């Protein structure tokens, strides 16, 4: 097989004030050597220690997840109630709108109660 000739290279222009860096290089990343990482003496620690990323307190995690799910449910209910309340108010049904406003205030108090439930989790 005959190899096609390589296309001409663009002219070399130095880009650094440090002369040793202004040399044409053949490698794509000349600063990375084949032994970078595992054989580099400058690297002392390869990552966080054993057990990193695992849950240390599963009971606390499940409690926070349950509280978060309850709070998200209340927020979705608040959005729904706000939509219904505004629609009723615009129709002129102020009695129903006031009941909706009361529900919104009550659900807000429920979320505040959940937040105050366990202050050491903040």
Coordinates of C-alpha atoms in Angstrom, one line a residue, residues 76-117:
X76 CA -48.1 20.4 45.2
X77 CA -51.4 20.7 47.1
X78 CA -50.8 24.4 47.6
X79 CA -50.2 25.0 43.9
X80 CA -53.5 23.1 43.1
X81 CA -55.4 25.1 45.8
X82 CA -54.0 28.4 44.6
X83 CA -55.2 27.6 41.1
X84 CA -58.7 26.7 42.3
X85 CA -58.8 29.7 44.6
X86 CA -57.8 32.2 41.9
X87 CA -60.3 30.7 39.5
X88 CA -63.1 31.0 42.1
X89 CA -62.2 34.5 43.0
X90 CA -62.2 35.5 39.3
X91 CA -65.7 33.9 38.9
X92 CA -66.9 36.0 41.8
X93 CA -67.4 33.1 44.3
X94 CA -65.6 34.9 47.1
X95 CA -66.9 32.5 49.8
X96 CA -65.2 29.5 48.1
X97 CA -62.1 31.7 47.5
X98 CA -61.8 32.5 51.2
X99 CA -62.0 28.8 52.1
X100 CA -59.2 28.2 49.6
X101 CA -57.1 30.9 51.2
X102 CA -57.7 29.3 54.6
X103 CA -56.5 26.0 53.2
X104 CA -53.4 27.7 51.8
X105 CA -52.5 29.2 55.1
X106 CA -53.1 25.9 57.0
X107 CA -50.9 24.0 54.6
X108 CA -48.2 26.7 55.0
X109 CA -48.3 26.2 58.7
X110 CA -48.0 22.4 58.2
X111 CA -44.7 23.0 56.3
X112 CA -43.4 25.3 59.0
X113 CA -44.3 22.7 61.6
X114 CA -42.3 20.1 59.6
X115 CA -39.4 22.5 59.5
X116 CA -39.5 23.1 63.2
X117 CA -39.9 19.4 64.1

